[in-house]
Structure formats: C-alpha cells, structure tokens
mmCIF file of C-alpha atoms in Angstrom:
data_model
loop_
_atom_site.group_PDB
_atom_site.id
_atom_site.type_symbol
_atom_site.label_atom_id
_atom_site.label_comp_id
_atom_site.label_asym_id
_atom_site.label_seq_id
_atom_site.Cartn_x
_atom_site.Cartn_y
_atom_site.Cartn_z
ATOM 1 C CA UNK A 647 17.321 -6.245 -22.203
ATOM 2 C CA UNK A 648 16.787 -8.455 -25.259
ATOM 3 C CA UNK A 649 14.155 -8.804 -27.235
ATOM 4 C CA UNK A 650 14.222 -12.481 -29.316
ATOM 5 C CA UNK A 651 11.895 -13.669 -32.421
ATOM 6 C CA UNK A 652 12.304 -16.707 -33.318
ATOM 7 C CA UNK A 653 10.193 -18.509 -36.485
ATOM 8 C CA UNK A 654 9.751 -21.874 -36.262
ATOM 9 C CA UNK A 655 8.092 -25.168 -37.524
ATOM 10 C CA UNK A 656 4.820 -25.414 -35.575
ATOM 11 C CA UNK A 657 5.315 -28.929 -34.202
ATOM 12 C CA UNK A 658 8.431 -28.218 -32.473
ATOM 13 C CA UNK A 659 6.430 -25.379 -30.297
ATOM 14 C CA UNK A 660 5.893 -27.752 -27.279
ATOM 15 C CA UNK A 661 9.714 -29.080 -26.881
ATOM 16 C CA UNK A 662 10.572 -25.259 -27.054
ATOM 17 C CA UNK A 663 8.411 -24.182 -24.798
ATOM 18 C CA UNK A 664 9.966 -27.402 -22.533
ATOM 19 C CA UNK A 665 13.211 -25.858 -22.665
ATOM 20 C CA UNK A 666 12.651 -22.422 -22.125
ATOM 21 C CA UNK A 667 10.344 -23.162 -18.458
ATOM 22 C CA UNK A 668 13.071 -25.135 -17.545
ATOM 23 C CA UNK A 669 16.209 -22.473 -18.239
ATOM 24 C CA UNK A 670 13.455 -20.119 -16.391
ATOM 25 C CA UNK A 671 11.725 -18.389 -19.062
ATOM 26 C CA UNK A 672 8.481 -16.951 -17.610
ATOM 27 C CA UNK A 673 6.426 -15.607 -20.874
ATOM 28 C CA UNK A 674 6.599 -15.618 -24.199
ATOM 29 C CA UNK A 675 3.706 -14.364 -27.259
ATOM 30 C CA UNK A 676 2.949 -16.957 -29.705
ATOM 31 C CA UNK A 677 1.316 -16.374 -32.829
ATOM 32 C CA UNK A 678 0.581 -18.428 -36.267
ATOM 33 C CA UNK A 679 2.232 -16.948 -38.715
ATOM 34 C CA UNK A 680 2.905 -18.432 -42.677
ATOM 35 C CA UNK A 681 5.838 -17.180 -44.476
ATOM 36 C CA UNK A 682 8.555 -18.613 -46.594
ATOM 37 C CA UNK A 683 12.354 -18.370 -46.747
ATOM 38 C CA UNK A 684 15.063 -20.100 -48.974
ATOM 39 C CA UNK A 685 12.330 -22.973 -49.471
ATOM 40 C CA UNK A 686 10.116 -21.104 -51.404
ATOM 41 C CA UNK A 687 7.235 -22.981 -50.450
ATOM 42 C CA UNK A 688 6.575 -26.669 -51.300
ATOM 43 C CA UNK A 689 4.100 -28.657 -53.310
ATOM 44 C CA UNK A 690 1.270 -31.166 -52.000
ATOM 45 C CA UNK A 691 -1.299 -33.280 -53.076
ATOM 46 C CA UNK A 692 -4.713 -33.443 -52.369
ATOM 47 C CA UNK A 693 -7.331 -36.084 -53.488
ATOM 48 C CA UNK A 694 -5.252 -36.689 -56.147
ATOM 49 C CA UNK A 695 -4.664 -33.181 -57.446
ATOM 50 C CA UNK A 696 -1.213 -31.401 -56.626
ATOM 51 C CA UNK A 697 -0.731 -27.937 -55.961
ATOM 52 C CA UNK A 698 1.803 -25.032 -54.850
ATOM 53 C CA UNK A 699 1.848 -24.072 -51.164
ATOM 54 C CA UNK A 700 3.377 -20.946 -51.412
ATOM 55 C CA UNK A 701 3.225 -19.765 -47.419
ATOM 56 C CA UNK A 702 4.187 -22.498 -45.253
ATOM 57 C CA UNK A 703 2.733 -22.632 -41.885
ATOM 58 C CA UNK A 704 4.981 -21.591 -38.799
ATOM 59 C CA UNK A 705 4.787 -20.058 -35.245
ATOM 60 C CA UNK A 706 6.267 -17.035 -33.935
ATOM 61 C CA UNK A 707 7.509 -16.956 -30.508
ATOM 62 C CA UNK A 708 8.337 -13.491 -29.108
ATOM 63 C CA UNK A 709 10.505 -12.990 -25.763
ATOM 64 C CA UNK A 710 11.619 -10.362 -23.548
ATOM 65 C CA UNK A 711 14.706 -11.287 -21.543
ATOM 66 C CA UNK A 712 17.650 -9.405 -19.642
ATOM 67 C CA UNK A 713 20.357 -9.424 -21.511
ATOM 68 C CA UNK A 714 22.663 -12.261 -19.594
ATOM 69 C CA UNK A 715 19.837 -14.371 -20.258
ATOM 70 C CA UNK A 716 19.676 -13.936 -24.128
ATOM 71 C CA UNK A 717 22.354 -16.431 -25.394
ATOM 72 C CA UNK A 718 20.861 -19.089 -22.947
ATOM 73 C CA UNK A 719 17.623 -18.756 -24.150
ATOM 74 C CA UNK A 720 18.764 -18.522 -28.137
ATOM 75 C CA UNK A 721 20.632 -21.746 -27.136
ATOM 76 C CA UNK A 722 17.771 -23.845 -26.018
ATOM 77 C CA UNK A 723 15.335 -22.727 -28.656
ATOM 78 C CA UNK A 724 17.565 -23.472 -31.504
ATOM 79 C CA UNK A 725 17.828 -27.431 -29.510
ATOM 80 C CA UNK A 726 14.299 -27.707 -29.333
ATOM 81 C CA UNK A 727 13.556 -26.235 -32.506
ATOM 82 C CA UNK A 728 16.132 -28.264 -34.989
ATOM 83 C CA UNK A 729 15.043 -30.910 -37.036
ATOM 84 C CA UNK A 730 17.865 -30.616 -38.965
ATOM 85 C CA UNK A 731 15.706 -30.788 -42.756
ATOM 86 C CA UNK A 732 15.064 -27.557 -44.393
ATOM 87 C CA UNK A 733 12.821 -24.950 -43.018
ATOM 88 C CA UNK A 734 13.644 -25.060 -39.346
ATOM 89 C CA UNK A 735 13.313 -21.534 -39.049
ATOM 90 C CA UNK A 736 14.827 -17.990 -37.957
ATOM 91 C CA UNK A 737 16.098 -16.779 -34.648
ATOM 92 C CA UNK A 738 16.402 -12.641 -34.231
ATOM 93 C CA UNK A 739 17.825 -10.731 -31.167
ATOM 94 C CA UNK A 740 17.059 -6.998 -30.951
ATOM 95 C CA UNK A 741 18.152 -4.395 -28.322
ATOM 96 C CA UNK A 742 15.086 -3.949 -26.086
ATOM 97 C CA UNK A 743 15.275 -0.153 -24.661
ATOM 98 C CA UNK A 744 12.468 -0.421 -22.163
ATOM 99 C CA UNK A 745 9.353 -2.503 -21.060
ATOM 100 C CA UNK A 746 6.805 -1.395 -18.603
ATOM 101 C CA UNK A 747 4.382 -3.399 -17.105
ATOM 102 C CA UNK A 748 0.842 -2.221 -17.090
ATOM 103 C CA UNK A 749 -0.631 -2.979 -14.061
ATOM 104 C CA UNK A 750 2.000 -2.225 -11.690
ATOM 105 C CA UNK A 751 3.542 0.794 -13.556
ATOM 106 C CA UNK A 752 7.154 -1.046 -13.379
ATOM 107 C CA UNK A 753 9.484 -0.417 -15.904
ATOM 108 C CA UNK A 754 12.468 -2.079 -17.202
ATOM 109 C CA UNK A 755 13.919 -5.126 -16.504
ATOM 110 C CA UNK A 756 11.765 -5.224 -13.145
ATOM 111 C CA UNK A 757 8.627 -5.074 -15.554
ATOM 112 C CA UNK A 758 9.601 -8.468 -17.237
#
C-alpha cells in the first residue's frame, strides 16, 4: 500500500477530486494548510497598503491506495492540479505498512 500527500493550490481541489472519483479513488482527508516553498511567499495589497504574505494558503489531500494504484492516482492529481505558474504544489508517496479499519476490525489493503 501507498500512502500519497499531495500540497496543492486550493482552487484546483474540485478538478482533483474530479479525477481521482473517476480513476476510482474512494476517500481522501483534506485539510487547509499554509506553507511556503521556493516562492517564499508573495506580496499583496490591501486598501491601498501592501504587505508580505509570508504563508500562502493551500490544501492537503491525503490518500491511502494499493500500491498498483499509486502511479495512476499521482498521475491524475498532478493533471488536475497544474496550472503551470509557480506554486502548484508537492506530491509525496510513502510506503504504507498497514491500515485497519475501525469499525469492522479489517486490516490492510481490505481496510481501505
């Protein structure tokens, strides 16, 4: 099993989601997260005065997959996601040793 992170721009969260349902993704955790990377934050203005935003807004999807399933679904959320401008985000696959699903007591990839 995988286990896939994946940081992106927060606007892009519904085409993602799009293209995971339809390469059958069943869940995924989202969470708002605010971060930075080679950008280093950006600079806006408001009512006239500018200012340093130095955590820019993004989401954090978080997936468990089987493993045959992993490049598939890297694939179709770095589509969704690009935007091709700075800032499109991160994508991170880790081993996943085991998942067990509460209610039922199932573990590994049965428990997904």
């Amino acid at each position: 099993m995988k286990y896939i992170i994946a940081v992106v721009k927060p606007h892009r969260l519904d085409e993602i989601r799009t293209a995971l349902t339809s390469i059958g993704v069943e869940g995924m955790t989202v969470s708002e997260v605010k971060g930075f990377g080679r950008q280093k934050g950006h600079s806006e203005v408001y009512r006239g005065a500018e200012y340093q935003v130095d955590f820019v807004p993004k989401v954090k999807l978080e997936i468990a997959v089987e493993a045959s399933q992993a490049a598939k679904v890297v694939e179709a959320i770095r589509d969704a996601a690009k935007t091709d401008r700075i800032g499109d985000g991160k994508i991170f696959v880790l081993a996943l040793e085991d998942a067990v699903r509460v209610r039922t007591g199932e573990s590994g990839a049965a428990a997904l």
